[in-house]
Short mmCIF file of C-alpha atoms (C1' of nucleotides) in Angstrom, two decimals:
data_model
loop_
_atom_site.label_atom_id
_atom_site.label_comp_id
_atom_site.label_asym_id
_atom_site.label_seq_id
_atom_site.Cartn_x
_atom_site.Cartn_y
_atom_site.Cartn_z
CA UNK A 1 -0.14 0.02 -0.11
CA UNK A 2 1.10 3.36 -0.49
CA UNK A 3 2.46 5.77 1.97
CA UNK A 4 -0.23 6.96 4.09
CA UNK A 5 1.52 10.08 5.35
CA UNK A 6 2.06 11.25 1.94
CA UNK A 7 -1.80 11.18 1.42
CA UNK A 8 -2.48 13.25 4.37
CA UNK A 9 0.62 15.59 3.50
CA UNK A 10 -0.85 16.29 0.10
CA UNK A 11 -4.40 16.72 1.33
CA UNK A 12 -3.64 19.13 4.08
CA UNK A 13 -1.14 20.98 2.12
CA UNK A 14 -3.57 21.67 -0.59
CA UNK A 15 -6.35 22.59 2.24
CA UNK A 16 -3.78 24.94 3.44
CA UNK A 17 -3.49 26.74 0.38
CA UNK A 18 -7.07 27.06 0.01
CA UNK A 19 -7.04 28.72 3.38
CA UNK A 20 -4.25 30.95 2.42
CA UNK A 21 -6.27 32.19 -0.73
CA UNK A 22 -9.26 33.19 1.29
CA UNK A 23 -7.66 35.73 3.55
CA UNK A 24 -8.28 38.75 1.49
CA UNK A 25 -11.96 40.11 1.86
CA UNK A 26 -12.84 43.34 0.27
CA UNK A 27 -10.64 45.84 1.88
CA UNK A 28 -9.40 43.73 4.86
CA UNK A 29 -6.32 41.88 4.39
CA UNK A 30 -5.58 39.34 7.14
CA UNK A 31 -3.03 36.60 7.76
CA UNK A 32 -3.72 32.72 7.78
CA UNK A 33 -3.57 32.71 11.70
CA UNK A 34 -5.75 35.42 11.93
CA UNK A 35 -8.28 33.81 9.88
CA UNK A 36 -7.87 30.85 12.16
CA UNK A 37 -8.51 32.93 15.21
CA UNK A 38 -11.54 34.45 13.75
CA UNK A 39 -12.98 31.27 13.00
CA UNK A 40 -12.20 29.78 16.42
CA UNK A 41 -13.70 32.36 18.37
CA UNK A 42 -16.75 32.28 16.20
CA UNK A 43 -16.80 28.47 16.79
CA UNK A 44 -16.42 28.40 20.34
CA UNK A 45 -19.22 30.73 22.18
CA UNK A 46 -17.97 33.47 24.25
CA UNK A 47 -14.57 31.99 24.77
CA UNK A 48 -11.56 33.27 26.95
CA UNK A 49 -8.41 34.07 25.57
CA UNK A 50 -6.83 31.00 27.19
CA UNK A 51 -9.35 28.92 25.71
CA UNK A 52 -8.97 30.12 22.12
CA UNK A 53 -5.24 29.87 22.37
CA UNK A 54 -5.27 26.19 23.77
CA UNK A 55 -7.68 25.27 21.01
CA UNK A 56 -5.46 26.62 18.22
CA UNK A 57 -2.43 25.15 20.22
CA UNK A 58 -0.93 28.76 20.03
CA UNK A 59 1.45 30.16 22.54
CA UNK A 60 -0.95 32.49 24.82
CA UNK A 61 1.73 35.50 24.58
CA UNK A 62 1.89 35.37 20.66
CA UNK A 63 -1.93 34.97 20.94
CA UNK A 64 -2.20 38.11 23.17
CA UNK A 65 -0.70 40.12 20.53
CA UNK A 66 -2.60 38.91 17.76
CA UNK A 67 -5.65 39.62 19.56
CA UNK A 68 -4.63 43.26 20.08
CA UNK A 69 -3.95 43.79 16.55
CA UNK A 70 -7.56 42.14 15.63
CA UNK A 71 -9.12 44.39 18.17
CA UNK A 72 -7.05 47.33 16.68
CA UNK A 73 -8.56 46.38 13.06
CA UNK A 74 -12.03 46.42 14.74
CA UNK A 75 -12.67 42.59 14.06
CA UNK A 76 -12.53 41.36 17.61
CA UNK A 77 -13.93 42.44 20.98
CA UNK A 78 -12.39 41.80 24.32
CA UNK A 79 -15.01 42.13 27.08
CA UNK A 80 -14.02 41.64 30.97
CA UNK A 81 -15.50 38.81 32.62
CA UNK A 82 -17.56 40.09 35.77
CA UNK A 83 -17.17 36.68 37.68
CA UNK A 84 -13.58 36.48 37.26
CA UNK A 85 -11.37 39.67 36.66
CA UNK A 86 -8.56 38.03 35.30
CA UNK A 87 -10.52 36.79 32.17
CA UNK A 88 -11.38 38.36 29.08
CA UNK A 89 -14.26 37.16 26.71
CA UNK A 90 -13.62 37.24 23.22
CA UNK A 91 -16.21 37.84 20.49
CA UNK A 92 -16.39 38.93 16.80
CA UNK A 93 -17.40 42.48 16.23
CA UNK A 94 -20.08 43.16 13.34
CA UNK A 95 -17.29 43.73 10.91
CA UNK A 96 -15.35 40.49 12.22
CA UNK A 97 -18.51 38.49 11.81
CA UNK A 98 -18.61 39.70 8.37
CA UNK A 99 -15.04 38.81 7.45
CA UNK A 100 -15.53 35.33 8.87
CA UNK A 101 -18.61 34.73 7.10
CA UNK A 102 -17.37 35.82 3.70
CA UNK A 103 -14.14 33.42 4.29
CA UNK A 104 -16.28 30.58 5.34
CA UNK A 105 -18.47 31.27 2.32
CA UNK A 106 -15.64 31.20 -0.11
CA UNK A 107 -14.07 28.07 1.44
CA UNK A 108 -17.36 26.35 0.83
CA UNK A 109 -17.70 27.49 -2.48
CA UNK A 110 -13.97 26.25 -3.29
CA UNK A 111 -14.92 22.86 -1.62
CA UNK A 112 -18.09 22.70 -3.50
CA UNK A 113 -16.03 23.25 -6.49
CA UNK A 114 -13.87 20.14 -5.50
CA UNK A 115 -16.68 18.06 -4.64
CA UNK A 116 -18.27 18.73 -8.19
CA UNK A 117 -15.55 16.42 -9.40
CA UNK A 118 -17.00 13.32 -7.75
CA UNK A 119 -20.48 11.85 -7.53
CA UNK A 120 -23.05 12.59 -4.89
CA UNK A 121 -22.12 8.99 -3.54
CA UNK A 122 -18.49 9.59 -3.54
CA UNK A 123 -18.92 12.84 -1.83
CA UNK A 124 -20.91 11.33 0.97
CA UNK A 125 -18.39 8.75 1.41
CA UNK A 126 -15.67 11.15 1.57
CA UNK A 127 -17.47 13.19 4.19
CA UNK A 128 -18.09 10.22 6.28
CA UNK A 129 -14.39 9.27 6.07
CA UNK A 130 -13.29 12.76 7.37
CA UNK A 131 -15.77 12.48 10.12
CA UNK A 132 -14.86 9.00 11.26
CA UNK A 133 -11.02 10.43 10.94
CA UNK A 134 -11.69 13.07 12.91
CA UNK A 135 -13.65 10.92 16.04
CA UNK A 136 -10.38 8.55 15.74
CA UNK A 137 -7.97 11.38 15.98
CA UNK A 138 -9.86 12.79 18.87
CA UNK A 139 -9.98 9.22 20.55
CA UNK A 140 -5.94 9.10 20.10
CA UNK A 141 -3.91 9.65 23.16
CA UNK A 142 -0.76 10.16 21.24
CA UNK A 143 -1.39 13.27 19.21
CA UNK A 144 -3.56 16.11 18.36
CA UNK A 145 -4.10 16.89 22.15
CA UNK A 146 -5.52 20.55 21.92
CA UNK A 147 -8.94 19.92 22.44
CA UNK A 148 -10.90 21.28 19.48
CA UNK B 1 -25.68 18.27 6.53
CA UNK B 2 -22.90 19.81 8.67
CA UNK B 3 -20.88 22.27 7.65
CA UNK B 4 -18.15 20.67 5.22
CA UNK B 5 -15.34 23.37 5.96
CA UNK B 6 -15.48 22.73 9.62
CA UNK B 7 -14.76 18.88 8.96
CA UNK B 8 -11.86 19.93 6.91
CA UNK B 9 -10.50 22.67 9.44
CA UNK B 10 -10.78 20.09 12.12
CA UNK B 11 -8.86 17.51 10.38
CA UNK B 12 -6.14 19.73 9.01
CA UNK B 13 -5.53 21.36 12.29
CA UNK B 14 -5.11 17.89 14.22
CA UNK B 15 -2.77 16.61 11.23
CA UNK B 16 -0.84 20.03 11.65
CA UNK B 17 -0.39 19.29 15.27
CA UNK B 18 0.76 15.91 14.71
CA UNK B 19 3.14 17.44 12.11
CA UNK B 20 4.45 20.06 14.89
CA UNK B 21 4.94 17.23 17.45
CA UNK B 22 7.33 15.16 14.95
CA UNK B 23 10.05 17.97 14.61
CA UNK B 24 12.67 17.29 17.07
CA UNK B 25 14.75 14.35 16.10
CA UNK B 26 17.30 13.23 18.84
CA UNK B 27 19.69 16.46 19.06
CA UNK B 28 18.50 18.25 16.04
CA UNK B 29 15.36 20.45 16.63
CA UNK B 30 13.79 21.58 12.98
CA UNK B 31 10.87 23.95 12.55
CA UNK B 32 7.73 22.88 10.87
CA UNK B 33 8.43 24.38 7.67
CA UNK B 34 11.98 23.05 7.47
CA UNK B 35 10.41 19.69 7.96
CA UNK B 36 8.11 20.25 5.12
CA UNK B 37 11.26 21.45 3.13
CA UNK B 38 12.96 18.14 4.03
CA UNK B 39 9.90 16.15 2.98
CA UNK B 40 9.63 17.92 -0.55
CA UNK B 41 13.33 17.54 -1.44
CA UNK B 42 13.25 13.84 -0.52
CA UNK B 43 9.70 13.20 -2.52
CA UNK B 44 10.71 15.21 -5.58
CA UNK B 45 13.90 13.65 -7.03
CA UNK B 46 16.65 16.04 -7.67
CA UNK B 47 14.77 19.15 -7.73
CA UNK B 48 15.86 22.54 -8.30
CA UNK B 49 15.57 25.27 -5.75
CA UNK B 50 12.48 26.86 -7.82
CA UNK B 51 10.82 23.61 -8.08
CA UNK B 52 10.71 23.01 -4.21
CA UNK B 53 9.62 26.57 -3.60
CA UNK B 54 6.68 26.21 -6.10
CA UNK B 55 5.72 22.89 -4.53
CA UNK B 56 5.37 24.25 -1.26
CA UNK B 57 4.01 27.43 -2.52
CA UNK B 58 6.72 29.32 -0.56
CA UNK B 59 8.23 32.69 -1.56
CA UNK B 60 11.50 31.71 -3.55
CA UNK B 61 13.37 34.33 -1.32
CA UNK B 62 12.23 32.93 2.22
CA UNK B 63 12.97 29.87 0.58
CA UNK B 64 16.37 30.56 -0.31
CA UNK B 65 17.30 31.57 3.32
CA UNK B 66 15.69 28.40 4.65
CA UNK B 67 17.78 26.41 2.69
CA UNK B 68 20.88 28.38 3.69
CA UNK B 69 20.10 27.48 7.13
CA UNK B 70 19.23 23.74 6.44
CA UNK B 71 22.85 23.54 4.52
CA UNK B 72 24.51 25.06 7.56
CA UNK B 73 22.88 22.41 9.54
CA UNK B 74 24.33 19.80 7.48
CA UNK B 75 20.76 18.38 6.39
CA UNK B 76 20.67 19.75 2.67
CA UNK B 77 23.09 19.99 -0.03
CA UNK B 78 23.06 22.31 -3.06
CA UNK B 79 24.74 20.88 -6.12
CA UNK B 80 25.37 23.06 -9.08
CA UNK B 81 23.80 21.97 -12.07
CA UNK B 82 26.17 21.73 -14.99
CA UNK B 83 23.52 21.89 -17.94
CA UNK B 84 22.31 25.20 -16.69
CA UNK B 85 24.61 26.97 -14.36
CA UNK B 86 21.74 29.36 -12.88
CA UNK B 87 20.24 26.32 -11.21
CA UNK B 88 21.20 24.59 -8.09
CA UNK B 89 20.05 20.85 -7.49
CA UNK B 90 18.93 20.05 -3.83
CA UNK B 91 19.41 16.72 -2.06
CA UNK B 92 19.39 15.47 1.53
CA UNK B 93 22.71 14.87 3.09
CA UNK B 94 22.94 11.56 5.00
CA UNK B 95 22.14 13.37 8.13
CA UNK B 96 19.14 14.97 6.11
CA UNK B 97 17.76 11.57 5.31
CA UNK B 98 17.94 10.33 8.67
CA UNK B 99 16.03 13.22 10.17
CA UNK B 100 13.38 13.00 7.27
CA UNK B 101 12.98 8.98 7.70
CA UNK B 102 12.64 9.55 11.40
CA UNK B 103 10.02 12.28 11.29
CA UNK B 104 8.43 9.89 8.60
CA UNK B 105 8.40 7.16 10.67
CA UNK B 106 6.94 8.83 13.69
CA UNK B 107 4.09 10.24 11.53
CA UNK B 108 3.20 7.17 10.21
CA UNK B 109 3.37 5.54 13.82
CA UNK B 110 1.15 8.30 14.85
CA UNK B 111 -1.10 7.82 11.99
CA UNK B 112 -1.33 3.88 12.84
CA UNK B 113 -2.43 4.63 16.09
CA UNK B 114 -5.31 6.73 14.94
CA UNK B 115 -6.24 4.07 12.46
CA UNK B 116 -6.14 1.39 15.09
CA UNK B 117 -9.57 3.01 16.37
CA UNK B 118 -11.33 1.82 13.34
CA UNK B 119 -11.71 -1.20 11.49
CA UNK B 120 -9.76 -2.66 8.41
CA UNK B 121 -12.52 -1.71 6.19
CA UNK B 122 -13.30 1.78 7.60
CA UNK B 123 -9.53 2.43 7.15
CA UNK B 124 -9.42 1.19 3.61
CA UNK B 125 -12.50 3.60 2.82
CA UNK B 126 -10.93 6.45 4.56
CA UNK B 127 -7.74 6.12 2.55
CA UNK B 128 -9.63 5.53 -0.60
CA UNK B 129 -11.57 8.82 0.25
CA UNK B 130 -8.45 10.90 0.78
CA UNK B 131 -7.09 9.67 -2.46
CA UNK B 132 -10.09 10.48 -4.40
CA UNK B 133 -10.23 13.98 -2.50
CA UNK B 134 -6.57 14.63 -3.70
CA UNK B 135 -7.23 13.69 -7.27
CA UNK B 136 -10.27 16.18 -7.15
CA UNK B 137 -8.46 18.91 -5.51
CA UNK B 138 -5.75 18.39 -8.21
CA UNK B 139 -8.36 18.84 -11.01
CA UNK B 140 -9.81 21.93 -9.37
CA UNK B 141 -8.98 24.83 -11.36
CA UNK B 142 -9.98 27.47 -8.64
CA UNK B 143 -7.56 26.46 -6.14
CA UNK B 144 -4.55 24.33 -4.77
CA UNK B 145 -2.57 25.69 -7.85
CA UNK B 146 0.99 24.54 -6.56
CA UNK B 147 1.51 21.45 -8.49
CA UNK B 148 2.48 19.00 -5.93
"C1'" DA C 1 -3.04 36.52 55.99
"C1'" DT C 2 0.15 34.08 53.33
"C1'" DT C 3 0.99 31.45 49.80
"C1'" DA C 4 0.05 29.33 45.32
"C1'" DA C 5 -2.36 28.99 41.13
"C1'" DT C 6 -4.43 31.05 37.02
"C1'" DA C 7 -5.15 34.75 33.09
"C1'" DT C 8 -3.15 38.11 30.53
"C1'" DT C 9 0.47 41.47 29.24
"C1'" DT C 10 5.06 43.26 28.26
"C1'" DG C 11 10.31 43.29 27.47
"C1'" DC C 12 13.41 41.24 24.32
"C1'" DA C 13 16.01 38.88 21.15
"C1'" DT C 14 15.43 35.54 17.44
"C1'" DT C 15 13.19 34.01 13.45
"C1'" DC C 16 10.24 34.24 9.42
"C1'" DT C 17 8.28 36.81 5.55
"C1'" DG C 18 8.03 39.13 1.39
"C1'" DC C 19 8.83 43.05 -1.56
"C1'" DA C 20 12.61 45.45 -4.30
"C1'" DA C 21 16.77 45.23 -6.13
"C1'" DA C 22 20.99 43.04 -7.52
"C1'" DT C 23 23.52 39.30 -9.86
"C1'" DA C 24 24.48 35.85 -12.96
"C1'" DA C 25 23.36 32.83 -16.61
"C1'" DA C 26 20.55 31.23 -20.55
"C1'" DT C 27 17.28 32.51 -24.35
"C1'" DT C 28 15.19 35.25 -27.62
"C1'" DT C 29 15.21 38.96 -30.85
"C1'" DA C 30 16.80 41.96 -34.03
"C1'" DT D 1 26.68 38.52 -33.09
"C1'" DA D 2 25.25 42.05 -29.78
"C1'" DA D 3 21.36 43.87 -27.32
"C1'" DA D 4 17.43 42.87 -24.91
"C1'" DT D 5 14.56 39.67 -22.32
"C1'" DT D 6 13.62 35.82 -19.55
"C1'" DT D 7 14.70 32.81 -15.55
"C1'" DA D 8 17.10 30.99 -11.26
"C1'" DT D 9 19.06 32.66 -7.10
"C1'" DT D 10 20.74 35.79 -3.58
"C1'" DT D 11 20.97 40.01 -0.52
"C1'" DG D 12 18.88 44.55 1.65
"C1'" DC D 13 15.66 45.97 4.33
"C1'" DA D 14 11.92 46.61 7.37
"C1'" DG D 15 7.66 44.64 9.24
"C1'" DA D 16 5.53 40.65 11.31
"C1'" DA D 17 5.52 36.56 14.07
"C1'" DT D 18 7.33 33.91 17.69
"C1'" DG D 19 8.31 32.34 22.60
"C1'" DC D 20 10.57 32.64 26.71
"C1'" DA D 21 11.07 35.09 31.01
"C1'" DA D 22 9.29 38.14 34.11
"C1'" DA D 23 5.57 41.46 35.38
"C1'" DT D 24 0.72 42.17 36.86
"C1'" DA D 25 -3.51 41.44 38.57
"C1'" DT D 26 -6.83 38.51 40.40
"C1'" DT D 27 -8.82 34.21 42.40
"C1'" DA D 28 -7.97 29.81 45.23
"C1'" DA D 29 -5.99 27.30 48.64
"C1'" DT D 30 -3.60 26.75 53.17
#
DNA sequence: ATTAATATTTGCATTCTGCAAATAAATTTA
DNA sequence: TAAATTTATTTGCAGAATGCAAATATTAAT
């Protein structure tokens, strides 16, 4: 059988390129990491700084600075958490939501284009496979720690 | 149906983490990009600088400097190409080969652990799906340009 | 009331990045 | 063949990203 890692490497590289291409929305130009951060904030509901940083497996100090940038760009809002004043809750501003949704739409459009090269049956099979894979990676003890 | 992008995002993030974990081999500690470069040089046979940079969708100037570092670390060799003296051919030194193979082994071991959580049938299905996906991404006009 | 733990920020030094320009060699054009 | 164009690679530079150590502020534990 062919090299399993090779298959994954090719796939994730291509998907990474897709992601990279999706980072300029109208006037705003954001980096790949910033795109990931927006995505994560949107996905987790009312997360703290620490939570998002953990989920992205990012160093908290780097993350802190990225958030400062995103706040300055008016894409992210930091709200003090009354119950525990050490904590800040992150959320997307309307502009941030707009950018995130635009990126999401573009990504899904690209993915649809990719799936247009296969049958509906194949598409279902591929999606089922990826879901299964994600579940198994979540179960794995050895890797993929960050909670996601 | 659930969000297709979400599935991909989760999967590639986890695989990315795996990759990140696999970058320290014995004494040598290399970055994720450097690991990708070694992988790519090994995969393409006797590639030029430009070829590898293209394949990784990396800026050639950044790439050039990364190669300088890897040459200093004695992991990569640059050989002038007699037929066209503008070109340098890249190859792995024995030490580079060792590091690359160690990383490869570790990655495959991790992946095997992940696959151990599914049946043989499921594993086959997942691998077939990823292969199909790679083919379709290669066909896609809209993205994933870099040749790979 | 101290001490320890947690969340976040800043200082600093290193590395990464990518555009513009330089260099060098090959190819095309006139 | 000489000049102009293209291609491969390297350097200058300046900005961005990274991560460790230390600082700060707050909460939890003793």
